[in-house]
C-alpha atoms as a printed R data frame, in Angstrom:
    type eleno elety resid chain resno      x      y       z
1   ATOM     1    CA   MET     A     1 38.434 17.499 -38.977
2   ATOM     2    CA   LYS     A     2 40.474 14.365 -39.124
3   ATOM     3    CA   ASP     A     3 39.133 12.961 -35.840
4   ATOM     4    CA   TRP     A     4 35.611 14.460 -36.046
5   ATOM     5    CA   ASP     A     5 36.426 16.627 -33.074
6   ATOM     6    CA   THR     A     6 35.732 20.330 -32.786
7   ATOM     7    CA   PRO     A     7 38.389 22.761 -31.528
8   ATOM     8    CA   PHE     A     8 35.827 24.216 -29.086
9   ATOM     9    CA   THR     A     9 32.618 23.203 -27.358
10  ATOM    10    CA   PRO     A    10 29.825 23.475 -29.924
11  ATOM    11    CA   ALA     A    11 26.655 25.397 -29.109
12  ATOM    12    CA   LEU     A    12 24.720 22.297 -28.090
13  ATOM    13    CA   GLY     A    13 21.479 24.171 -27.485
14  ATOM    14    CA   ILE     A    14 21.490 25.427 -31.059
15  ATOM    15    CA   VAL     A    15 22.366 21.991 -32.432
16  ATOM    16    CA   ARG     A    16 19.498 20.459 -30.422
17  ATOM    17    CA   ALA     A    17 17.061 23.156 -31.561
18  ATOM    18    CA   LEU     A    18 18.060 22.501 -35.174
19  ATOM    19    CA   ASP     A    19 17.470 18.780 -34.662
20  ATOM    20    CA   VAL     A    20 13.975 19.436 -33.277
21  ATOM    21    CA   ALA     A    21 13.165 21.879 -36.102
22  ATOM    22    CA   LEU     A    22 14.305 19.387 -38.730
23  ATOM    23    CA   ASP     A    23 12.175 16.675 -37.088
24  ATOM    24    CA   LEU     A    24  9.135 18.969 -37.369
25  ATOM    25    CA   ILE     A    25  9.863 19.678 -41.018
26  ATOM    26    CA   GLU     A    26 10.296 15.974 -41.706
27  ATOM    27    CA   LYS     A    27  7.051 15.155 -39.862
28  ATOM    28    CA   ASP     A    28  4.886 17.909 -41.395
29  ATOM    29    CA   GLY     A    29  6.597 18.434 -44.723
30  ATOM    30    CA   MET     A    30  8.049 21.737 -45.921
31  ATOM    31    CA   GLU     A    31  4.950 22.694 -47.906
32  ATOM    32    CA   LYS     A    32  2.754 22.438 -44.805
33  ATOM    33    CA   ARG     A    33  5.180 24.602 -42.807
34  ATOM    34    CA   TRP     A    34  5.227 27.233 -45.576
35  ATOM    35    CA   LYS     A    35  1.418 27.182 -45.831
36  ATOM    36    CA   ARG     A    36  1.097 27.593 -42.064
37  ATOM    37    CA   ALA     A    37  3.403 30.634 -42.067
38  ATOM    38    CA   GLU     A    38  1.489 32.127 -44.992
39  ATOM    39    CA   GLU     A    39 -1.886 31.626 -43.267
40  ATOM    40    CA   LEU     A    40 -0.587 33.110 -40.003
41  ATOM    41    CA   GLY     A    41  0.814 36.042 -41.990
42  ATOM    42    CA   ASP     A    42 -2.528 36.721 -43.676
43  ATOM    43    CA   TRP     A    43 -4.280 36.508 -40.306
44  ATOM    44    CA   THR     A    44 -1.694 38.767 -38.623
45  ATOM    45    CA   ARG     A    45 -1.982 41.468 -41.287
46  ATOM    46    CA   LYS     A    46 -5.787 41.397 -41.013
47  ATOM    47    CA   GLN     A    47 -5.496 41.875 -37.241
48  ATOM    48    CA   LEU     A    48 -2.978 44.713 -37.599
49  ATOM    49    CA   LYS     A    49 -5.330 46.526 -39.976
50  ATOM    50    CA   GLY     A    50 -8.163 45.772 -37.540
51  ATOM    51    CA   ILE     A    51 -6.424 47.727 -34.771
52  ATOM    52    CA   GLY     A    52 -5.924 50.652 -37.127
53  ATOM    53    CA   LEU     A    53 -2.340 50.131 -38.268
54  ATOM    54    CA   GLU     A    54 -1.234 50.692 -41.845
55  ATOM    55    CA   LEU     A    55  0.758 47.836 -43.345
56  ATOM    56    CA   TYR     A    56  4.197 48.859 -44.553
57  ATOM    57    CA   SER     A    57  4.608 46.485 -47.497
58  ATOM    58    CA   ARG     A    58  2.370 46.075 -50.516
59  ATOM    59    CA   ALA     A    59  4.038 42.689 -51.128
60  ATOM    60    CA   PRO     A    60  4.294 41.196 -47.619
61  ATOM    61    CA   SER     A    61  6.434 38.248 -46.619
62  ATOM    62    CA   ALA     A    62  5.021 34.918 -45.501
63  ATOM    63    CA   THR     A    63  7.310 35.008 -42.456
64  ATOM    64    CA   VAL     A    64  7.088 38.552 -41.068
65  ATOM    65    CA   SER     A    65  4.624 41.441 -41.208
66  ATOM    66    CA   ALA     A    66  5.561 45.107 -40.900
67  ATOM    67    CA   ALA     A    67  3.192 47.867 -39.827
68  ATOM    68    CA   CYS     A    68  3.684 51.617 -39.618
69  ATOM    69    CA   VAL     A    69  3.784 53.093 -36.132
70  ATOM    70    CA   PRO     A    70  1.025 55.706 -35.714
71  ATOM    71    CA   ALA     A    71  1.958 59.389 -35.709
72  ATOM    72    CA   GLY     A    72  2.777 60.604 -32.225
73  ATOM    73    CA   VAL     A    73  4.130 57.234 -31.061
74  ATOM    74    CA   ASP     A    74  7.884 56.620 -30.838
75  ATOM    75    CA   GLY     A    75  8.354 53.216 -32.451
76  ATOM    76    CA   SER     A    76 11.664 52.565 -30.693
77  ATOM    77    CA   ARG     A    77 10.046 53.208 -27.321
78  ATOM    78    CA   LEU     A    78  7.071 51.043 -28.337
79  ATOM    79    CA   VAL     A    79  9.358 48.068 -29.027
80  ATOM    80    CA   LYS     A    80 11.225 48.629 -25.725
81  ATOM    81    CA   VAL     A    81  8.043 48.912 -23.621
82  ATOM    82    CA   MET     A    82  6.544 45.842 -25.285
83  ATOM    83    CA   ARG     A    83  9.681 43.820 -24.509
84  ATOM    84    CA   ASP     A    84 10.699 45.154 -21.089
85  ATOM    85    CA   GLU     A    85  7.329 45.902 -19.497
86  ATOM    86    CA   LYS     A    86  4.851 43.675 -21.329
87  ATOM    87    CA   GLY     A    87  7.010 40.618 -22.057
88  ATOM    88    CA   VAL     A    88  6.235 40.647 -25.798
89  ATOM    89    CA   THR     A    89  9.065 40.671 -28.310
90  ATOM    90    CA   LEU     A    90  8.649 42.276 -31.691
91  ATOM    91    CA   ALA     A    91 11.197 44.011 -33.877
92  ATOM    92    CA   GLY     A    92 11.465 47.627 -34.852
93  ATOM    93    CA   GLY     A    93 12.577 49.078 -38.133
94  ATOM    94    CA   GLN     A    94 16.189 49.319 -39.229
95  ATOM    95    CA   GLY     A    95 18.106 52.155 -40.857
96  ATOM    96    CA   GLU     A    96 15.769 54.893 -42.076
97  ATOM    97    CA   LEU     A    97 12.788 52.889 -40.751
98  ATOM    98    CA   THR     A    98 14.043 52.949 -37.147
99  ATOM    99    CA   GLY     A    99 11.184 54.135 -34.939
100 ATOM   100    CA   LYS     A   100  8.733 54.119 -37.863
101 ATOM   101    CA   ILE     A   101  7.641 50.481 -38.176
102 ATOM   102    CA   VAL     A   102  7.229 47.349 -36.089
103 ATOM   103    CA   ARG     A   103  7.806 43.848 -37.410
104 ATOM   104    CA   ILE     A   104  5.998 40.744 -36.190
105 ATOM   105    CA   ALA     A   105  7.244 37.259 -37.069
106 ATOM   106    CA   HIS     A   106  4.788 34.453 -37.798
107 ATOM   107    CA   MET     A   107  6.991 31.467 -38.533
108 ATOM   108    CA   GLY     A   108  8.521 28.605 -36.620
109 ATOM   109    CA   SER     A   109  6.803 27.581 -33.414
110 ATOM   110    CA   ILE     A   110  4.749 30.745 -32.928
111 ATOM   111    CA   THR     A   111  1.018 30.073 -32.604
112 ATOM   112    CA   ARG     A   112 -2.080 32.040 -33.489
113 ATOM   113    CA   GLU     A   113 -2.733 32.384 -29.751
114 ATOM   114    CA   ASP     A   114  0.736 33.930 -29.299
115 ATOM   115    CA   LEU     A   115  0.010 36.390 -32.097
116 ATOM   116    CA   GLU     A   116 -3.468 37.173 -30.759
117 ATOM   117    CA   CYS     A   117 -2.064 37.993 -27.329
118 ATOM   118    CA   GLY     A   118  0.821 40.018 -28.770
119 ATOM   119    CA   ILE     A   119 -1.403 42.071 -31.067
120 ATOM   120    CA   GLN     A   120 -3.821 42.842 -28.225
121 ATOM   121    CA   ILE     A   121 -0.907 44.028 -26.072
122 ATOM   122    CA   LEU     A   122  0.447 46.019 -29.046
123 ATOM   123    CA   LYS     A   123 -2.920 47.777 -29.376
124 ATOM   124    CA   GLU     A   124 -3.031 48.588 -25.648
125 ATOM   125    CA   THR     A   125  0.586 49.790 -25.599
126 ATOM   126    CA   ILE     A   126  0.039 52.087 -28.590
127 ATOM   127    CA   GLN     A   127 -2.975 53.554 -26.787
128 ATOM   128    CA   GLU     A   128 -0.906 54.073 -23.623
129 ATOM   129    CA   LEU     A   129  2.000 55.712 -25.449
130 ATOM   130    CA   SER     A   130 -0.259 57.952 -27.517
131 ATOM   131    CA   GLY     A   131 -2.336 58.967 -24.498
132 ATOM   132    CA   LYS     A   132 -5.534 57.590 -26.089
133 ATOM   133    CA   LYS     A   133 -6.658 55.056 -23.487
């Protein structure tokens, strides 16, 4: 890039989001951000077990938690209902785990309050889809 010009319009929203994220890392320090994600992960997994879900991994990540979808509940439908009808985004499984697990992120700007609300809605949605209200 001889003239420091791009051949197309850059994704300015992504560049701005990166700038904000880097400011947060600079302000808090990387170690604090990692510790926060780890603490939210521990809390999230405790809550998932508290609503009766089995954790998928014996060595969970600090950034995402995976839980097994209860028998009788279609995990793909669960993810779709949560997103489209409840306004809560979580991820399903991939490959052979499609429809069998849900994944909840706990990194970045997500808060404990966000997770609390999402897990409560997850519990209610599982009850609705399993017919156990």
